[in-house]
Coordinates of N, CA, C and O in Angstrom, one line a residue:
M1 N 11.0 12.8 -13.0 CA 10.7 12.9 -11.6 C 9.2 12.9 -11.4 O 8.8 12.4 -10.3
I2 N 8.4 13.4 -12.3 CA 7.0 13.4 -12.1 C 6.4 11.9 -12.1 O 5.5 11.6 -11.5
D3 N 7.1 11.0 -12.9 CA 6.7 9.7 -12.9 C 6.9 9.0 -11.5 O 6.1 8.2 -11.1
K4 N 7.9 9.4 -10.8 CA 8.2 8.8 -9.5 C 7.1 9.3 -8.5 O 6.6 8.6 -7.6
I5 N 6.7 10.6 -8.6 CA 5.7 11.1 -7.8 C 4.3 10.4 -8.0 O 3.6 10.0 -7.1
I6 N 4.0 10.3 -9.3 CA 2.7 9.6 -9.6 C 2.7 8.1 -9.1 O 1.7 7.7 -8.6
S7 N 3.8 7.5 -9.3 CA 3.9 6.1 -8.9 C 3.9 6.0 -7.4 O 3.3 5.1 -6.8
A8 N 4.5 7.0 -6.7 CA 4.5 7.0 -5.2 C 3.1 7.2 -4.7 O 2.7 6.8 -3.6
I9 N 2.3 7.9 -5.4 CA 0.9 8.2 -5.0 C 0.0 7.0 -5.1 O -0.8 6.7 -4.3
F10 N 0.1 6.2 -6.2 CA -0.8 5.2 -6.5 C -0.4 3.7 -6.2 O -1.1 2.9 -5.8
I11 N 0.9 3.4 -6.5 CA 1.3 2.0 -6.4 C 1.3 1.4 -5.0 O 0.8 0.3 -4.8
P12 N 1.7 2.1 -3.9 CA 1.6 1.5 -2.6 C 0.1 1.1 -2.2 O -0.1 0.1 -1.6
A13 N -0.8 2.0 -2.5 CA -2.2 1.7 -2.2 C -2.7 0.5 -3.0 O -3.4 -0.3 -2.4
L14 N -2.4 0.5 -4.3 CA -2.8 -0.6 -5.1 C -2.2 -1.9 -4.6 O -2.8 -3.0 -4.6
L15 N -0.9 -1.9 -4.3 CA -0.2 -3.1 -3.8 C -0.8 -3.6 -2.5 O -1.0 -4.8 -2.3
M16 N -1.2 -2.7 -1.6 CA -1.8 -3.0 -0.3 C -3.1 -3.7 -0.6 O -3.4 -4.8 0.0
I17 N -3.9 -3.2 -1.4 CA -5.2 -3.8 -1.8 C -5.0 -5.2 -2.5 O -5.6 -6.2 -2.1
F18 N -4.1 -5.2 -3.4 CA -3.8 -6.5 -4.1 C -3.3 -7.6 -3.2 O -3.8 -8.7 -3.2
F19 N -2.3 -7.3 -2.4 CA -1.7 -8.3 -1.5 C -2.7 -8.8 -0.5 O -2.8 -9.9 -0.1
T20 N -3.6 -7.9 0.0 CA -4.6 -8.3 1.0 C -5.6 -9.2 0.3 O -6.1 -10.1 0.9
R21 N -6.0 -8.9 -0.9 CA -7.0 -9.7 -1.6 C -6.4 -11.1 -1.9 O -7.1 -12.1 -1.9
V22 N -5.1 -11.2 -2.2 CA -4.5 -12.4 -2.6 C -4.2 -13.3 -1.3 O -4.5 -14.5 -1.4
T23 N -3.7 -12.7 -0.3 CA -3.4 -13.5 0.9 C -4.5 -13.6 2.0 O -4.4 -14.3 2.9
Y24 N -5.6 -12.8 1.8 CA -6.7 -12.8 2.7 C -6.3 -12.3 4.1 O -6.9 -12.7 5.1
S25 N -5.2 -11.5 4.2 CA -4.7 -11.0 5.5 C -4.2 -9.6 5.3 O -3.3 -9.4 4.5
R26 N -4.7 -8.7 6.1 CA -4.2 -7.3 6.0 C -2.8 -7.2 6.5 O -2.0 -6.4 6.0
T27 N -2.4 -8.0 7.5 CA -1.1 -7.9 8.1 C -0.1 -8.4 7.1 O 1.0 -7.7 6.9
V28 N -0.3 -9.5 6.4 CA 0.6 -10.0 5.4 C 0.7 -9.0 4.2 O 1.8 -8.7 3.8
G29 N -0.4 -8.4 3.8 CA -0.4 -7.4 2.7 C 0.4 -6.2 3.1 O 1.1 -5.6 2.3
F30 N 0.2 -5.8 4.4 CA 0.9 -4.6 4.9 C 2.4 -4.8 4.9 O 3.2 -4.0 4.4
F31 N 2.9 -6.0 5.4 CA 4.3 -6.3 5.5 C 4.9 -6.5 4.1 O 6.1 -6.1 3.9
L32 N 4.2 -7.1 3.2 CA 4.7 -7.3 1.8 C 4.9 -5.9 1.2 O 5.9 -5.7 0.5
T33 N 4.0 -5.0 1.3 CA 4.1 -3.7 0.7 C 5.2 -2.9 1.4 O 6.0 -2.2 0.7
I34 N 5.3 -3.0 2.7 CA 6.4 -2.3 3.4 C 7.8 -2.8 2.9 O 8.7 -2.1 2.7
A35 N 7.8 -4.2 2.7 CA 9.1 -4.8 2.2 C 9.5 -4.3 0.9 O 10.6 -4.0 0.6
L36 N 8.5 -4.1 0.0 CA 8.8 -3.6 -1.4 C 9.2 -2.1 -1.3 O 10.1 -1.7 -2.1
I37 N 8.6 -1.4 -0.4 CA 9.1 0.0 -0.3 C 10.5 0.1 0.2 O 11.3 0.9 -0.3
I38 N 10.8 -0.7 1.2 CA 12.2 -0.7 1.8 C 13.2 -1.1 0.7 O 14.2 -0.5 0.6
V39 N 12.8 -2.2 -0.1 CA 13.8 -2.6 -1.1 C 14.0 -1.6 -2.2 O 15.1 -1.4 -2.6
S40 N 12.9 -0.9 -2.6 CA 13.0 0.1 -3.6 C 13.9 1.3 -3.1 O 14.6 1.9 -3.8
A41 N 13.7 1.6 -1.8 CA 14.5 2.7 -1.2 C 16.0 2.3 -1.1 O 16.9 3.1 -1.4
Y42 N 16.2 1.0 -0.8 CA 17.6 0.5 -0.7 C 18.3 0.5 -2.1 O 19.5 0.8 -2.2
K43 N 17.5 0.1 -3.1 CA 18.1 0.1 -4.4 C 18.3 1.4 -5.1 O 19.0 1.6 -6.1
G44 N 17.7 2.5 -4.5 CA 18.0 3.8 -5.0 C 16.9 4.4 -5.8 O 17.1 5.4 -6.5
Y45 N 15.7 3.7 -5.9 CA 14.6 4.2 -6.7 C 13.9 5.4 -6.0 O 13.3 6.2 -6.7
I46 N 14.0 5.4 -4.7 CA 13.4 6.5 -3.9 C 14.6 7.4 -3.4 O 15.4 6.9 -2.6
M47 N 14.7 8.6 -3.9 CA 15.9 9.4 -3.7 C 15.7 10.5 -2.6 O 16.6 10.9 -2.0
T48 N 14.5 10.8 -2.3 CA 14.2 11.9 -1.3 C 13.3 11.4 -0.2 O 12.5 10.5 -0.4
W49 N 13.3 12.1 0.9 CA 12.4 11.7 2.0 C 11.0 12.0 1.7 O 10.1 11.3 2.2
W50 N 10.7 13.1 1.0 CA 9.3 13.4 0.7 C 8.6 12.4 -0.2 O 7.4 12.2 -0.1
L51 N 9.4 11.6 -1.0 CA 8.8 10.5 -1.7 C 8.4 9.4 -0.8 O 7.4 8.7 -1.0
I52 N 9.2 9.2 0.2 CA 8.9 8.1 1.2 C 7.6 8.6 2.0 O 6.8 7.7 2.3
V53 N 7.5 9.8 2.3 CA 6.3 10.3 3.0 C 5.0 10.2 2.1 O 4.0 9.7 2.6
I54 N 5.2 10.4 0.8 CA 4.1 10.2 -0.1 C 3.7 8.8 -0.2 O 2.5 8.4 -0.2
E55 N 4.7 7.9 -0.3 CA 4.4 6.5 -0.3 C 3.7 6.0 1.0 O 2.9 5.1 1.0
A56 N 4.2 6.5 2.1 CA 3.5 6.2 3.4 C 2.1 6.6 3.5 O 1.2 5.9 4.0
A57 N 1.8 7.8 2.9 CA 0.4 8.3 2.9 C -0.4 7.4 2.0 O -1.6 7.1 2.3
S58 N 0.2 7.0 0.8 CA -0.5 6.1 -0.1 C -0.8 4.8 0.6 O -1.9 4.2 0.4
L59 N 0.2 4.3 1.3 CA 0.0 3.0 2.0 C -1.1 3.1 3.0 O -1.9 2.2 3.2
T60 N -1.2 4.3 3.7 CA -2.3 4.5 4.7 C -3.7 4.5 4.0 O -4.6 3.9 4.5
V61 N -3.7 5.1 2.8 CA -5.0 5.1 2.1 C -5.4 3.7 1.6 O -6.5 3.3 1.7
G62 N -4.4 3.0 1.2 CA -4.6 1.6 0.8 C -5.1 0.7 2.0 O -6.0 -0.1 1.9
L63 N -4.5 1.0 3.2 CA -5.0 0.3 4.4 C -6.4 0.7 4.7 O -7.2 -0.2 5.1
Y64 N -6.7 1.9 4.6 CA -8.1 2.4 4.8 C -9.1 1.7 3.9 O -10.1 1.2 4.3
F65 N -8.8 1.6 2.6 CA -9.7 1.0 1.7 C -9.8 -0.5 1.9 O -10.8 -1.1 1.8
T66 N -8.7 -1.1 2.3 CA -8.7 -2.5 2.7 C -9.6 -2.8 3.9 O -10.4 -3.8 3.9
N67 N -9.5 -1.9 4.9 CA -10.4 -2.1 6.1 C -11.8 -1.9 5.7 O -12.7 -2.6 6.2
Q68 N -12.1 -1.0 4.8 CA -13.5 -0.8 4.3 C -14.0 -2.0 3.6 O -15.2 -2.4 3.7
M69 N -13.2 -2.6 2.7 CA -13.6 -3.8 2.0 C -13.9 -5.0 3.0 O -14.8 -5.7 2.8
K70 N -13.0 -5.1 4.0 CA -13.2 -6.2 5.0 C -14.5 -6.0 5.8 O -15.2 -6.9 6.0
R71 N -14.7 -4.7 6.2 CA -15.9 -4.4 6.9 C -17.2 -4.7 6.1 O -18.1 -5.2 6.6
K72 N -17.1 -4.3 4.8 CA -18.3 -4.5 3.9 C -18.5 -6.0 3.8 O -19.7 -6.4 3.8
K73 N -17.5 -6.8 3.6 CA -17.6 -8.2 3.4 C -18.2 -8.8 4.7 O -19.0 -9.7 4.6
K74 N -17.7 -8.4 5.8 CA -18.2 -8.9 7.1 C -19.6 -8.6 7.3 O -20.4 -9.5 7.8
N75 N -20.0 -7.4 7.0 CA -21.4 -7.0 7.2 C -22.4 -7.8 6.2 O -23.5 -8.1 6.6
S76 N -21.9 -8.0 5.0 CA -22.8 -8.7 4.0 C -22.8 -10.2 4.4 O -23.8 -10.8 4.1
A77 N -21.8 -10.7 5.0 CA -21.8 -12.2 5.4 C -22.7 -12.4 6.6 O -23.2 -13.5 6.7
S78 N -22.8 -11.4 7.5 CA -23.6 -11.6 8.7 C -25.1 -11.5 8.4 O -25.9 -11.9 9.2
T79 N -25.5 -10.9 7.3 CA -27.0 -10.7 7.0 C -27.5 -11.9 6.2 O -27.0 -12.7 5.7

């Protein structure tokens, strides 16, 4: 069970950052990550609601870091 908690903490944030870097779109990265979370919940890998809450929090952190990377890139390109 501890492995599910650790993966719920880190994997959605890393996926959000990865998909955004690959597709160059925060929206596409967000929807791909959400789709993977939904599929894993449907397949039964996520068994409790609090794991979904942890994954949602991790996704929010990944979105925050993605926004920070985009802002930093935009500021460095304008100078």
